[in-house]
Coordinates of N, CA and C in Angstrom, one line a residue:
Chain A
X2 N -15.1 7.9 9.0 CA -15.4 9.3 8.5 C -14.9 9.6 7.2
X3 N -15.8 9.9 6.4 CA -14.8 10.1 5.0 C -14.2 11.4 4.9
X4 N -13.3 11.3 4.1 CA -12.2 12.0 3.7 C -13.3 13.6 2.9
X5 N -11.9 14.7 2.7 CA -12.5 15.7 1.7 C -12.8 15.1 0.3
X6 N -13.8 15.5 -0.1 CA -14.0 15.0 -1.4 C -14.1 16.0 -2.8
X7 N -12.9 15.9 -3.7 CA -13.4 17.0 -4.5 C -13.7 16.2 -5.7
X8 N -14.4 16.7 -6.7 CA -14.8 17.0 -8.1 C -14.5 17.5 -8.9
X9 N -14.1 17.4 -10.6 CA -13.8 16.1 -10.8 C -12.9 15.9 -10.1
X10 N -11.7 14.9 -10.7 CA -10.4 14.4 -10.6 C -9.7 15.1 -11.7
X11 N -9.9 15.1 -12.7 CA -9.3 15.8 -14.2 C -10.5 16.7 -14.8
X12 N -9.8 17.7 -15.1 CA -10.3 18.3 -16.2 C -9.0 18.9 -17.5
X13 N -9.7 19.3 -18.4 CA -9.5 19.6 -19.6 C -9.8 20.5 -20.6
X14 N -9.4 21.8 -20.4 CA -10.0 22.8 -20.8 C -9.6 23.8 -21.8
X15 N -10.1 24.9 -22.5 CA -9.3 25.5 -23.5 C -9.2 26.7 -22.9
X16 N -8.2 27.4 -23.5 CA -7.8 29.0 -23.0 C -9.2 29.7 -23.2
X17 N -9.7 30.4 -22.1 CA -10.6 31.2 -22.8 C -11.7 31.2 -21.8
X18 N -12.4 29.8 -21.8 CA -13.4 28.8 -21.7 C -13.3 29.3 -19.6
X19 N -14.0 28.8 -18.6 CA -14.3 28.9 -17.8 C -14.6 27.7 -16.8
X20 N -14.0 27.4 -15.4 CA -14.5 26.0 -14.8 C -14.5 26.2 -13.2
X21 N -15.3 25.7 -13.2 CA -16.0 25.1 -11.9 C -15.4 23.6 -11.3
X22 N -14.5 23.8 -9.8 CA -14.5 22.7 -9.6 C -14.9 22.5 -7.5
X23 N -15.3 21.0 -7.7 CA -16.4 21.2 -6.0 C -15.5 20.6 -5.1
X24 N -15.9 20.8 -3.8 CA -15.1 20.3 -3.0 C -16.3 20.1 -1.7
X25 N -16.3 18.7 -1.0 CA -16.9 18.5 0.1 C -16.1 18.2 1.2
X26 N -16.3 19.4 2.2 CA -15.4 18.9 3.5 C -16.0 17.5 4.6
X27 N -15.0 17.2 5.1 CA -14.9 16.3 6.2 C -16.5 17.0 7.4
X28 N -17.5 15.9 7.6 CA -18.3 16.5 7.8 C -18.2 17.1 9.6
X29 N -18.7 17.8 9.7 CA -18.4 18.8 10.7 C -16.8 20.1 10.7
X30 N -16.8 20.0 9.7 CA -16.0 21.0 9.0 C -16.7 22.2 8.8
X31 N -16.2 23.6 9.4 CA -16.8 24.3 8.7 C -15.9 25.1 7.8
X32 N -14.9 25.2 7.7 CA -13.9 25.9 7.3 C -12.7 25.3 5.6
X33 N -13.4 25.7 4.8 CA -12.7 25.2 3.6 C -11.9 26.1 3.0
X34 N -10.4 25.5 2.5 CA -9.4 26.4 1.9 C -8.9 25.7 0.8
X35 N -8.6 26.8 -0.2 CA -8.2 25.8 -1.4 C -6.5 26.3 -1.8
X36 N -5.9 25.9 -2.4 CA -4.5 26.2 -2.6 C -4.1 25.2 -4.7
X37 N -3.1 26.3 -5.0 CA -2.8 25.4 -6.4 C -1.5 25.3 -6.2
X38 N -1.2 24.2 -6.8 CA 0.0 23.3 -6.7 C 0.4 23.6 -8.4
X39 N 1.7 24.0 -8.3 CA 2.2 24.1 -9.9 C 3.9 23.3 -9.8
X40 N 4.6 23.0 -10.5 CA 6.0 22.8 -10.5 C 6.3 24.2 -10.5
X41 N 6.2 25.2 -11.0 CA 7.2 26.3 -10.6 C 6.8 26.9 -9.9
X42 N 5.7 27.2 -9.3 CA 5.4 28.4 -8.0 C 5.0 27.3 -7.1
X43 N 4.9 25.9 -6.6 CA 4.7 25.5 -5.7 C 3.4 25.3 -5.3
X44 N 3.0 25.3 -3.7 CA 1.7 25.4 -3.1 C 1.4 26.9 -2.8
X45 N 0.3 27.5 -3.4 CA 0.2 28.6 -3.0 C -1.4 28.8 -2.5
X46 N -1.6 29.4 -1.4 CA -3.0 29.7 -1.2 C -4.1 30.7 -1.8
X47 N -5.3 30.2 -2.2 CA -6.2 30.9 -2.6 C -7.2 31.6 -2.3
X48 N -7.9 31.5 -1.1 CA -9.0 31.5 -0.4 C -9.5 30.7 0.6
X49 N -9.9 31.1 1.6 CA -10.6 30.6 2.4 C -11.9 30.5 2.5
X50 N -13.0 29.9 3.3 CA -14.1 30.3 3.4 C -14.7 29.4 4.7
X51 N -15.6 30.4 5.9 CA -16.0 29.7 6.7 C -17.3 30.6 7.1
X52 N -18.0 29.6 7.5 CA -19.1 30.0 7.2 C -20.2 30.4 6.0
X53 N -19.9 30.2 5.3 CA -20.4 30.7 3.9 C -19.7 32.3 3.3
X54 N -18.6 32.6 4.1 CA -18.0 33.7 4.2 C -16.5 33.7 3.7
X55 N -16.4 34.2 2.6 CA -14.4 34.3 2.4 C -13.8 35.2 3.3
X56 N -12.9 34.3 4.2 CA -11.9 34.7 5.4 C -10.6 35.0 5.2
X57 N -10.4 34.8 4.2 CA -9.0 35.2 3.7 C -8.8 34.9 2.4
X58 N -7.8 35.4 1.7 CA -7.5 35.4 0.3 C -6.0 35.7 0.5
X59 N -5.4 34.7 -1.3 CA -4.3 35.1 -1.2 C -4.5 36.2 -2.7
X60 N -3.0 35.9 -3.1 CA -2.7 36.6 -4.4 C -3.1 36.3 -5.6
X61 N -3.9 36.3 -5.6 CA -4.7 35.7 -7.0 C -5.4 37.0 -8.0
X62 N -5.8 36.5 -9.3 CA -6.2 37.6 -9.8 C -7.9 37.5 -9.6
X63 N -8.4 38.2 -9.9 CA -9.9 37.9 -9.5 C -10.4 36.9 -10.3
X64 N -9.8 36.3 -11.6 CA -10.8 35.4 -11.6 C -10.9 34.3 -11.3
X65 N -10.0 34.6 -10.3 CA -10.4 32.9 -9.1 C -11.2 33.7 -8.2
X66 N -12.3 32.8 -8.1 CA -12.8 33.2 -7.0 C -14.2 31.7 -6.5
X67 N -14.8 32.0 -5.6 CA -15.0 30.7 -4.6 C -16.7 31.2 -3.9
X68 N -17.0 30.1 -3.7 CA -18.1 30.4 -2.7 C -18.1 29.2 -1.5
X69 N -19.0 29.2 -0.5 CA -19.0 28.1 -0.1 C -21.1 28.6 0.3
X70 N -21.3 27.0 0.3 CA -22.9 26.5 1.0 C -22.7 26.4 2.3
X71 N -24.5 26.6 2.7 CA -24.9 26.5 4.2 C -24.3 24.8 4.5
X72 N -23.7 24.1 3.8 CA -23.8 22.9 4.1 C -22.3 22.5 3.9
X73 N -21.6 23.5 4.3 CA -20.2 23.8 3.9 C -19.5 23.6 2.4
X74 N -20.0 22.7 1.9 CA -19.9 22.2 0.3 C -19.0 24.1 -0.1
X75 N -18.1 23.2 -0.9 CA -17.3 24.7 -1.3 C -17.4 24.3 -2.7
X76 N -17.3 25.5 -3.7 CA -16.9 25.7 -5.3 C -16.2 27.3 -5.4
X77 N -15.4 26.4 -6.3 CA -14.0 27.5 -6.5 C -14.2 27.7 -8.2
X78 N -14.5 28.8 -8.9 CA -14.4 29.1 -10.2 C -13.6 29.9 -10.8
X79 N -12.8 29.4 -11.8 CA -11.7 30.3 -13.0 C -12.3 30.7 -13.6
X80 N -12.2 31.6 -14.3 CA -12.9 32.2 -15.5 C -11.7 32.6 -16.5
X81 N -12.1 32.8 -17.6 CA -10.8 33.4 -19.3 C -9.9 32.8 -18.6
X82 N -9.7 31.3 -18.6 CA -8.7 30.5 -18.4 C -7.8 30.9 -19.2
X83 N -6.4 31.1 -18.8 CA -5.2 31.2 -19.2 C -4.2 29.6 -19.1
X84 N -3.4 29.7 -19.6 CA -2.7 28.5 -19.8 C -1.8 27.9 -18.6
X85 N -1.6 29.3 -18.3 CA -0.5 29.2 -17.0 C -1.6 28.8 -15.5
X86 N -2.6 28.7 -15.5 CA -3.9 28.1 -14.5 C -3.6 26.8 -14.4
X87 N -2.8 25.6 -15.5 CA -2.9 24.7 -15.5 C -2.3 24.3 -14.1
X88 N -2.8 23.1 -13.5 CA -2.3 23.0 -11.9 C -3.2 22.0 -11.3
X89 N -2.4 21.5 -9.8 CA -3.2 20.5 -9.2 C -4.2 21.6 -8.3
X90 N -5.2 21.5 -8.3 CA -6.0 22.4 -7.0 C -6.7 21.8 -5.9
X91 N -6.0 21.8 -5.0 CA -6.1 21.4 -3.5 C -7.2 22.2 -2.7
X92 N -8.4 21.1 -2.0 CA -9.3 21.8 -1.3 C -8.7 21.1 0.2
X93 N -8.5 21.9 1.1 CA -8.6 21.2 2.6 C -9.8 21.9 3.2
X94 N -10.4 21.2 4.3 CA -11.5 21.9 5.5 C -10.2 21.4 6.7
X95 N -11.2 22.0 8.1 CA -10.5 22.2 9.2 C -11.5 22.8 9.4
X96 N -11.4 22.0 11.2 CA -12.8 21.8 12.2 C -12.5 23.8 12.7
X97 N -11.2 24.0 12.7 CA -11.3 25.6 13.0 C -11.5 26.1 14.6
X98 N -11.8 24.8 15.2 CA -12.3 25.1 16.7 C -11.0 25.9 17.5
X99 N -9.5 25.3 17.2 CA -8.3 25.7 17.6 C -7.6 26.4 16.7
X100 N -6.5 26.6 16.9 CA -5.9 28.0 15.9 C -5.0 27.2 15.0
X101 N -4.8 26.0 16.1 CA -3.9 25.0 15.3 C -4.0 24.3 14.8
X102 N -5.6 24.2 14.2 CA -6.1 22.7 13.6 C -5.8 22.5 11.9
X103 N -5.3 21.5 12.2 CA -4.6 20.8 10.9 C -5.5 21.2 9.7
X104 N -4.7 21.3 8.7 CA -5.7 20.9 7.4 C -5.5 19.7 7.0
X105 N -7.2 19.2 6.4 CA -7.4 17.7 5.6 C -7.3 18.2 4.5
X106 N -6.4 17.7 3.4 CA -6.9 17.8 2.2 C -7.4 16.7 1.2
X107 N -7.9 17.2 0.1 CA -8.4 15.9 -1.0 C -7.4 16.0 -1.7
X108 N -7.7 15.1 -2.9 CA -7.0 14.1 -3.8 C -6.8 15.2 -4.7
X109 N -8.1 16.5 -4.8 CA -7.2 17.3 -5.7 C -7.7 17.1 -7.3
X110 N -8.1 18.3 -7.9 CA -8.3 18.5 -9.1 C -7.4 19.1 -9.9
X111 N -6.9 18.2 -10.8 CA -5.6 18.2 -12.0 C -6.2 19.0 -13.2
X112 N -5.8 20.4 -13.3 CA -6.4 20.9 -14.8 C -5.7 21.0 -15.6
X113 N -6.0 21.0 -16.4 CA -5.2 21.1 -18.0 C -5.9 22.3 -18.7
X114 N -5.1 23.1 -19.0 CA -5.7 23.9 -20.3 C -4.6 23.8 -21.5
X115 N -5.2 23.6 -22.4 CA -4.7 24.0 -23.6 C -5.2 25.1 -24.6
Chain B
X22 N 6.6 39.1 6.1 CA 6.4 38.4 5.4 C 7.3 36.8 5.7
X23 N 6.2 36.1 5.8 CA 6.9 34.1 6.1 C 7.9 33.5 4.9
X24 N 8.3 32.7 5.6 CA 8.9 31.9 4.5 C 9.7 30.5 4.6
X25 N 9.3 29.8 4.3 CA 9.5 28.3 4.7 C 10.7 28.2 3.3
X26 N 11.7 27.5 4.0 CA 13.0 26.8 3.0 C 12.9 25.5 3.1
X27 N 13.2 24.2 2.2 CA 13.3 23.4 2.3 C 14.9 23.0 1.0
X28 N 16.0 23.3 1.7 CA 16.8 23.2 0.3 C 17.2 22.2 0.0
X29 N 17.0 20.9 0.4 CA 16.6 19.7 -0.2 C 15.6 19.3 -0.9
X30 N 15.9 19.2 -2.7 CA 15.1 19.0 -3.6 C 14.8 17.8 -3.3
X31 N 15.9 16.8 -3.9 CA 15.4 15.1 -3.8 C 16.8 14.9 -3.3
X32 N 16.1 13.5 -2.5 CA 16.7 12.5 -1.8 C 16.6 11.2 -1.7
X33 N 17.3 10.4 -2.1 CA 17.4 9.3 -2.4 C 18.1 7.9 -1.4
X34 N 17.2 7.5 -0.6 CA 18.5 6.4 0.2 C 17.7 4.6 -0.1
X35 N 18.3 3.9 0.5 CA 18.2 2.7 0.6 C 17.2 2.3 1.4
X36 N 16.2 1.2 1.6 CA 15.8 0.4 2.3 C 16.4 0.6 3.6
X37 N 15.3 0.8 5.0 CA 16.3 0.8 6.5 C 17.3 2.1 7.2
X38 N 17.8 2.8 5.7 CA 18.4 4.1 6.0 C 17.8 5.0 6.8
X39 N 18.1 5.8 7.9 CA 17.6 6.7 8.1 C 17.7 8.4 7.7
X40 N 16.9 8.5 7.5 CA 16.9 10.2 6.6 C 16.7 11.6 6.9
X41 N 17.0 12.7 7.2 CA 16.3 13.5 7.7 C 16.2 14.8 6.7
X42 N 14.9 15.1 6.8 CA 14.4 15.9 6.0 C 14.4 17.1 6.9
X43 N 15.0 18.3 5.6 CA 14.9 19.8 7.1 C 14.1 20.8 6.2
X44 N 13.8 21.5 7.4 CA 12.9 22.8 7.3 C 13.1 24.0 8.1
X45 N 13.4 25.0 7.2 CA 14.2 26.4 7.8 C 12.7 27.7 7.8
X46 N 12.8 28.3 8.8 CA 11.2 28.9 8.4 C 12.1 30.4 8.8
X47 N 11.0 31.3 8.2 CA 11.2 33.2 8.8 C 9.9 33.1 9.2
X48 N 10.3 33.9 10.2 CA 8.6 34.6 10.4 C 9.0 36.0 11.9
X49 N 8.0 36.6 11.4 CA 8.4 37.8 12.3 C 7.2 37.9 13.7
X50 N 6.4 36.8 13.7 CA 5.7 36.7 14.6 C 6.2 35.8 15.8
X51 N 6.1 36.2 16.7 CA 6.0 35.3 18.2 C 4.7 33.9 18.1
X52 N 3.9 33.9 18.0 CA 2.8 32.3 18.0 C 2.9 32.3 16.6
X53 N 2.9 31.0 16.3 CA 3.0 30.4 14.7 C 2.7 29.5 15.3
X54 N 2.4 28.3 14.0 CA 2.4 26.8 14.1 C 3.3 26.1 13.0
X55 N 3.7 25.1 12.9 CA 4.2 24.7 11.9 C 3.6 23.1 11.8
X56 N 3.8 22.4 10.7 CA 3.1 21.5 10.1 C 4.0 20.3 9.0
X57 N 4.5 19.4 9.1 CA 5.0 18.6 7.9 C 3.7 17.7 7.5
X58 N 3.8 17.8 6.1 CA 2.5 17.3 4.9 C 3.2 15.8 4.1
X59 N 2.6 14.9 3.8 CA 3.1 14.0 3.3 C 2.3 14.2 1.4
X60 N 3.1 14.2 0.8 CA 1.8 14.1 -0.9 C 2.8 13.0 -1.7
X61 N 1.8 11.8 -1.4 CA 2.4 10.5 -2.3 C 1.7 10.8 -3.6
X62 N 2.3 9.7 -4.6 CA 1.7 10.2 -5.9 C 0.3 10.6 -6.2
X63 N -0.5 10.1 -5.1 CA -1.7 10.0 -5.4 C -2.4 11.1 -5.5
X64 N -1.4 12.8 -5.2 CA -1.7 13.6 -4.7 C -2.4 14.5 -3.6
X65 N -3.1 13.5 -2.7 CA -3.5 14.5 -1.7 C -2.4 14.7 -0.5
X66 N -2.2 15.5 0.1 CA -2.1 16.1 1.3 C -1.9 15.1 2.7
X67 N -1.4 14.5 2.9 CA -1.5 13.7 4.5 C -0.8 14.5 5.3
X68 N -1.5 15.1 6.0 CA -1.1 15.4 7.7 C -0.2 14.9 8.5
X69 N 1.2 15.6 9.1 CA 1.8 14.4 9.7 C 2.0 14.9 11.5
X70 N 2.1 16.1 11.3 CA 2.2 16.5 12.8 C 2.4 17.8 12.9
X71 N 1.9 18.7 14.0 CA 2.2 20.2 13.9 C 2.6 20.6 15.4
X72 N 3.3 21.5 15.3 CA 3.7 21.7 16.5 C 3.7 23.7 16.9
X73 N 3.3 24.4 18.0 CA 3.7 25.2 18.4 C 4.3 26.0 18.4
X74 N 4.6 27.2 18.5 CA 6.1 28.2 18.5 C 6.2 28.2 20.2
X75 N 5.4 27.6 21.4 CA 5.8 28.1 22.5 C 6.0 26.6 22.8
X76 N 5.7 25.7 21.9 CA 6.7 24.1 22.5 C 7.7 23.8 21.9
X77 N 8.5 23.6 22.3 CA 9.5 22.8 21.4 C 10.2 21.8 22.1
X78 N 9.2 21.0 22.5 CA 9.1 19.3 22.6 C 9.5 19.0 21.6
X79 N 10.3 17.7 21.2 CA 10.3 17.3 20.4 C 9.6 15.6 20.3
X80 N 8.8 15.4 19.0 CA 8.0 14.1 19.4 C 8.8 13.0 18.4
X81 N 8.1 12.3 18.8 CA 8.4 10.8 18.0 C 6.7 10.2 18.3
X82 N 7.1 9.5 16.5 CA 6.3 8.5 16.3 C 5.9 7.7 16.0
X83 N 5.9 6.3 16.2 CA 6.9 5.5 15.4 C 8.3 5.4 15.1
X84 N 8.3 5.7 13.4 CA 9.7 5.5 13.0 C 9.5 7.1 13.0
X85 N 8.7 8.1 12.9 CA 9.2 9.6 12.4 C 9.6 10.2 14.3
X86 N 10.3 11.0 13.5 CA 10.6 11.7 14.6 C 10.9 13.2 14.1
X87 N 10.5 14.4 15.0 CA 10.4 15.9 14.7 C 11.2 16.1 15.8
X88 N 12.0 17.5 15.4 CA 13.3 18.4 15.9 C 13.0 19.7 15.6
X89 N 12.0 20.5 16.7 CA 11.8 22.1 17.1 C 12.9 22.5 17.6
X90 N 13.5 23.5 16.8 CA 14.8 24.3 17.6 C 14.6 25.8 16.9
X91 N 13.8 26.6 17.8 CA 13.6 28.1 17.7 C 14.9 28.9 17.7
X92 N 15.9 27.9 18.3 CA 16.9 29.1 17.7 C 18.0 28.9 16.8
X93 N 17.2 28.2 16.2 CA 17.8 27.9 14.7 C 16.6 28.4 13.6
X94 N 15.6 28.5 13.8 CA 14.6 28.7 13.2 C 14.5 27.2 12.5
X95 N 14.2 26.3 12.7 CA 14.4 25.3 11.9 C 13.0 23.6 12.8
X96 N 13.0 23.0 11.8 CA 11.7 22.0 12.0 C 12.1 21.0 11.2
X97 N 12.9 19.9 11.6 CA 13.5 18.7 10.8 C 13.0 17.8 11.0
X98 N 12.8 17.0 10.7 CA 12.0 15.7 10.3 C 13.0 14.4 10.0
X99 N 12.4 13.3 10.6 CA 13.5 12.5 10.6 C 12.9 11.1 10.8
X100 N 12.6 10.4 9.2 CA 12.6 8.9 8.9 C 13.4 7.8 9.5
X101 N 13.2 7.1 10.5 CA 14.1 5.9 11.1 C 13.8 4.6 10.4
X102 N 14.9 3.8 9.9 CA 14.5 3.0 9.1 C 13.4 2.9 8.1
X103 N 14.0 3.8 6.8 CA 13.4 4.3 6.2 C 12.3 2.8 5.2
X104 N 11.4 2.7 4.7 CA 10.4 1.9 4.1 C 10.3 2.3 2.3
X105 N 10.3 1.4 1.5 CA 9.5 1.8 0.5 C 8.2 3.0 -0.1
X106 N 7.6 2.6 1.1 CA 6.4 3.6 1.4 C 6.6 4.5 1.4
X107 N 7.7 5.2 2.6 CA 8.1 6.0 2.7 C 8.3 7.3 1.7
X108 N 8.0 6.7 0.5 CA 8.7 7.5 -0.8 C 7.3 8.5 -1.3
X109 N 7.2 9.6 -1.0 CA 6.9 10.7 -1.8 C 7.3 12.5 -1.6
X110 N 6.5 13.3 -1.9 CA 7.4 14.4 -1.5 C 7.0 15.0 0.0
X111 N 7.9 15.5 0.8 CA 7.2 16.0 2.3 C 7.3 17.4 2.0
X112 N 6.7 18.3 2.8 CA 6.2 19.7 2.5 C 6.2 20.0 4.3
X113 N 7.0 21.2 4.0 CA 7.0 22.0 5.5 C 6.5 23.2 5.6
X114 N 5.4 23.1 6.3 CA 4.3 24.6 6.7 C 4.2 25.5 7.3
X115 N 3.9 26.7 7.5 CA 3.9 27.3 8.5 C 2.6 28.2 8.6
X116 N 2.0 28.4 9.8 CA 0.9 29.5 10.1 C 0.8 30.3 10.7
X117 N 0.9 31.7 10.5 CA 0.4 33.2 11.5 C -0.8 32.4 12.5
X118 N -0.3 32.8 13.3 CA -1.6 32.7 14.5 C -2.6 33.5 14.2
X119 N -4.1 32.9 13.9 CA -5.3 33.8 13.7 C -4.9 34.1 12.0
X120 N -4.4 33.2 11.4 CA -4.5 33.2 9.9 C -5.5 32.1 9.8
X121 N -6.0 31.3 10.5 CA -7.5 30.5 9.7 C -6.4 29.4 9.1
X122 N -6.9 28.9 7.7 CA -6.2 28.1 6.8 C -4.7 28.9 5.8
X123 N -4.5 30.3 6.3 CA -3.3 30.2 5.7 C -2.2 29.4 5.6
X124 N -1.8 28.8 5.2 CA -0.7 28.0 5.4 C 0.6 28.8 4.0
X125 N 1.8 28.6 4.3 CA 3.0 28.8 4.0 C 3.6 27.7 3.8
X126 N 3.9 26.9 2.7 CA 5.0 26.0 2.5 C 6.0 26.0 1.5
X127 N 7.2 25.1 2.3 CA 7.7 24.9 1.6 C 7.8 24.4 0.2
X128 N 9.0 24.3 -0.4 CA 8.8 23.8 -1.9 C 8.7 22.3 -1.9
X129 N 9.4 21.5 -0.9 CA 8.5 20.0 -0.6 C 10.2 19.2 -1.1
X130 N 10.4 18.3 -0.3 CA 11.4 17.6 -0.6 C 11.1 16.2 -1.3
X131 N 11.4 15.7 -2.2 CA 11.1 14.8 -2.6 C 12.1 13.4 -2.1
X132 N 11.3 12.3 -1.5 CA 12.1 11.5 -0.9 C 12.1 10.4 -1.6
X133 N 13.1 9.4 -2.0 CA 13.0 7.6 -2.9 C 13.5 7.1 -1.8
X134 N 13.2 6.2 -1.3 CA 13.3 4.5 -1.2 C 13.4 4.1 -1.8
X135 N 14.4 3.4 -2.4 CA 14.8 2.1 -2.7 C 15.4 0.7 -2.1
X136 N 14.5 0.0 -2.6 CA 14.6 -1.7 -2.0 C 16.5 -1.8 -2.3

């Protein structure tokens, strides 16, 4: 069974400028969550989405924001990228059937802004 | 409001040592879950085991072994004959029951093996 798969691996972006990055869950997943990874604030959570529906949010400013497809396929977009955005961004899915079901995560999109 | 401690930044032991990594949580709910995450350099996330707020079994597997004690608030983790491999950072989680994918973690301990 394959793994979550996001898109790209790296990006590279300029303050300002705006990005799109994808994420495909583990299939039979309906449930995708994403979270950014920084050295000073850690893992923090961003959104959820199940069903083609956002289920939860964290602290973020609005211009993160996310959709997900009938085919669970999720995309998460920044917009007037700021510098401080720079970060690993972690998509997990989870089957969601139990309350305690694990998250899978991927490999994760490394951004850069400058 | 949750909160996962892990006040072990890095740690460093030998080949075969055994290690234990700890994890201190708040939470003002009765059902939670909690969760240790493995993230080798590669960056993703590996799963390593989750456990209950109404079990506190404690499992083994393999060489890891986990230590639920509610009344310590605490979720330790414990490398037996530690490996090379063994080496990247672990991350200690926690979930409100009926939060979906929230998860709460720690700041992540970073572990070395060395041969």
């Amino acid at each position: 069974k394959a793994g979550v798969t996001q898109t790209p691996r790296y990006l590279i972006k300029t303050r300002g400028q705006q990005v799109t990055l994808s994420c495909s869950p583990i299939s039979g997943h309906r449930s995708v969550s994403w979270y950014q990874q920084t050295p000073g604030q850690g893992l923090q959570f961003l959104f959820e989405y199940f069903s083609e529906t956002q289920r939860n949010k964290g602290n973020f400013p609005g211009r993160f924001s996310g959709r997900q497809f009938s085919n669970s396929r999720s995309e998460m977009n920044v917009s007037t990228l700021e510098l401080g955005d720079s970060a690993l961004y972690l998509c997990a899915s989870s089957t969601d059937r139990v309350d305690n079901s694990p998250l899978h995560f991927g490999n994760g999109t490394r951004l850069t802004v400058t | 409001a949750q909160k996962v401690t892990q006040a072990q930044t890095e740690i460093s032991v030998v080949e075969k040592e055994d290690v234990t990594l700890d994890c201190v949580y708040e939470t003002r709910d009765t059902t939670y879950y909690l969760f240790w995450y493995k993230q080798p350099p590669s960056g993703e996330l590996v799963f390593l085991i989750r456990r209950n707020s109404f079990d506190e079994q404690n499992e083994i597997s393999g060489r890891y072994s986990w230590n639920f004690q509610k009344s310590t608030s605490s979720f330790n983790f414990t490398i037996t004959a530690s490996q090379v491999v063994d080496s990247a950072v672990y991350f200690c989680a926690l979930r409100k029951a009926g939060t979906a994918s929230k998860l709460t973690f720690g700041t992540g301990t970073r572990l070395q093996v060395t041969l």
